[in-house]
Amino acid sequence: MKNLAILGSTGSIGQSTLSIVEQFPDRYSVAALAAGHNIDEAFAQAVRWHPRLVSMATEELAGELSARLRKAGVTGIEVAYGTEGTVACATLPEADFVVSAIVGVAGLEATHAAILSGKPIGLANKECMVAAGEILTAAARERNVPILPIDSEHNAVHQCLRVGAHSEVKTIWLTASGGPFRKLPLDQFASITPEQALKHPTWVMGRRITIDSATMLNKGLEIIEACRLFDVTPCQVRVTVHPQSTVHSLVEYVDGSILAQISVTDMRLPILYALAYPERPASTLTFDMAALSHLEFEQPDFERFPCLRLAFEAAEKGGAHCIALNAADEVAVEAFLERRIPFTGIPRTIEKVLASTTEAHPATIAGVLAADREARQTARALLA
Amino acid sequence: MKNLAILGSTGSIGQSTLSIVEQFPDRYSVAALAAGHNIDEAFAQAVRWHPRLVSMATEELAGELSARLRKAGVTGIEVAYGTEGTVACATLPEADFVVSAIVGVAGLEATHAAILSGKPIGLANKECMVAAGEILTAAARERNVPILPIDSEHNAVHQCLRVGAHSEVKTIWLTASGGPFRKLPLDQFASITPEQALKHPTWVMGRRITIDSATMLNKGLEIIEACRLFDVTPCQVRVTVHPQSTVHSLVEYVDGSILAQISVTDMRLPILYALAYPERPASTLTFDMAALSHLEFEQPDFERFPCLRLAFEAAEKGGAHCIALNAADEVAVEAFLERRIPFTGIPRTIEKVLASTTEAHPATIAGVLAADREARQTARALLA
C-alpha cells in the first residue's frame, strides 16, 4: 500500500491520480492533498479521501475549508495553506510517494523538500525540471530518490530506457504532435489568434501548455527536462513530429535498435506507471491496434518553430538560461492571450530575454526563484 | 572475449555472424564452425578464422577439407563430419556461445547437445523451437541456459520484454510483412507461380522461408516459436501485418503500454544483440528516422492465409502437431516449387497431415525426429 501526497490535487493530473487511487484501493491511499484555489473540489476530495492534511493556496481559503469540514462533521483532517502548507504535504511522514503536479515554479519548493525528505516523486510539473533540474536531480541522486516522469513523452522514454544501459543510449527522440500550425504557411504565423492557438489537435490541456504546444516551446521545455531526468546532453535529444500522438517517444541505442512506447493518449497511464513502478498493474486503458493503421513521423521545422531552437540553445547553456526560457515564455504567452503581442512575438520575447541573461547556475531554490523573477521582470519590461 | 561455435557457418546467418566477429575482434573469436556442403566457403572460413574444429556434412567433404588445409599449410584444425561432427562443434569445451543457424531439423540434435552442455544459445533456427521447443526450453530452464532469439521478430520481442515482468505481458504482437500476396484477390491464389511467390517485398532469404512468407506459414511457425521461447499461450500471441517491416514486433502489457522495436532490416543487428546481450555494442547499423515517415499496420486475413489458422491450431495442441505443421509444410513447399501442386495446395496438404496426426508430446529428440519423419511420409503419400 502506497500512501500518496498529491501536490496539485484539484488540477487535471491530480484528479486523474485520484481516479487511479479509486481504481486500485488495495494499492494506494491518500495521505495529503495540496490544492490551490478550487475550494469546492478541495472540500469534495477531503471528504472523499479523508487525508491527514489538506493545503490551500491562502489562509482565507484554508479557514473556509476548515469551516466547511467542521460543518459537515468531518474530523481529523488538518488544514494548512501557502508554500508552507504545500511543503508540509510534500514532507508528511505518512506519505510514501509524492505526486508533483502543481503547474509552474509554484511547486518547486515542495518538490525539492519531498526529495530532501527521501520520498519518491512522480513528476508532472515540467517547469520544476526546467528551472531547477540541476538542483533536484543532484539531490535525488544523493539520496537515491527515484523521480518518475508523469508526462507522456518522458514516461515513454523512461520505459524505453529499461532495455539498455545509460552508456548505450544514442538519441532520445521526443515525439511532438506538431500542434495546430504544423502545415500553416510561415507568412500567416503573425496573424494567428489565441482562439486558433488554443485548439490542440490531440490533447486537451491547460491554456499555457496548449499555446506552448502551438509554438512548440512545450517540446523545448521537454528537451531540457529530458536532459535533466535522464542525464543526457542536448545533442542526445531530438524531436520528431508525429501528428497521431500514438508513439509517445522513442529511444535509439548505439547498436541501432530503437525502442518505442505506444498507448492511448490518457494521462492515467503514465500516472499509473509512475505510481506502480517497477510493477505494471492491469488497467482498462487498452490500446486499439487499429489506431496504428497509419503513422507518420517527420522532421520539425525550426523556421516555423523558433522556440525549438531557443530551447536547444538554453539547454546547452543550462542554469539561468533554462529558467529564463520558461519564465519569459510564461509572460509572453500571457501577453499573447491578452492580444498584446502577436503569436510570433512569443519567440521574439524569449529570444530577447535570453540574450540579456547572464550565464549562471543557481545552486539553491531561492537562487532559482530569484532568477525566475528577474527573467519575468525583463520580459514584462520588454512588453510594456 | 566470447569464443563462438557457429552451426551453419556457410549459410546467410553464419556469414553474418562471422562479419560481426570481424567487426568486433576484441569481443568475439571462433572456436568451431559447422558447415554443410559448401566446401569452398568452409575452407575459406577455416583459413580466415582458424577454429579448433570444423565439421562438414559428409565424410568425403571432411576428407577434402583436410586435404586442402594440409596443402595450404594450415595446421591445428580438426575436421569432423555429419551429425556427430556438428554435435562436437556445439559441445566443444572451448566454445562459450553457440549460434544455431542450421536450417531445418538438421540442427536439432546439436542445439540440444549445446544446451545440455550448458552453453548459451543464439537461435536462428526456428524449426528447432517449433519441433522440439518443449524439450529444448525445459532443458534450458533446468540448466539456466539463455536462449537468445536471432530472427528479427523474436529478437524484437526479447527486447520489448525487458520493460516488464512475465506476468504483466498481455499480448505479443508479431509483425508480418504480409508477403507479396497481401492484396491479391483470393480467387487468384490457386494460380500463383513459384516465380511470383519467390519475390519477397522486404527481405532477401532462402527459398523455403520465402515461400513460407508468401503463405504466412512462416509467421505461423513464429507464433509457435514465440509461445515456447517466451512461455506464453497461443492466445497471447497475435499477428499484425506491417508491410514496411520497420517495426519488428511489439509487446503489449496489461497496464495498456505497448513497446515496439524498430531497426534496419539487417540480420546483423539481432545477431549482435544475441551475442552481446545484455550489452549493446555500438554498431554502424544506424536507422534512418526518415524510414518512419509512413507506417501501416493491419489485421491479417485468415481466409487468404489459412496457414496462420493452422499454425494457431497446432500451437494449441503442441507436440506432434507442431512437428507435423513444419514437416508437412516443407514437403508441400518442395512440391509447389516443383510445380506438382498449386500454391493453395500448401495449406491443403498441411491441413490433411494435421488431421491425421495423433496428439503426442515426444519427450526426446529421437521421438521428435521420428514424428517428423512420419509427418513427412504422410505428406509425401498425400502428394504422390
Short mmCIF file of N, CA, C and O in Angstrom, two decimals, chain B residues 104 220 223 228 299:
data_model
loop_
_atom_site.label_atom_id
_atom_site.label_comp_id
_atom_site.label_asym_id
_atom_site.label_seq_id
_atom_site.Cartn_x
_atom_site.Cartn_y
_atom_site.Cartn_z
N GLY B 104 16.28 -26.09 -40.77
CA GLY B 104 15.54 -27.33 -40.64
C GLY B 104 15.88 -28.11 -39.38
O GLY B 104 16.62 -27.64 -38.52
N GLY B 220 3.29 -18.37 -38.93
CA GLY B 220 2.71 -19.42 -38.10
C GLY B 220 3.76 -20.13 -37.26
O GLY B 220 3.58 -20.37 -36.06
N ILE B 223 4.71 -17.95 -34.45
CA ILE B 223 3.74 -17.94 -33.35
C ILE B 223 4.10 -19.05 -32.36
O ILE B 223 4.18 -18.82 -31.15
N ARG B 228 6.95 -20.89 -27.18
CA ARG B 228 7.98 -21.65 -26.49
C ARG B 228 9.06 -20.77 -25.89
O ARG B 228 9.44 -20.93 -24.73
N GLN B 299 -4.87 -5.88 -39.81
CA GLN B 299 -5.15 -7.25 -39.35
C GLN B 299 -4.85 -8.25 -40.47
O GLN B 299 -5.11 -7.99 -41.63
#
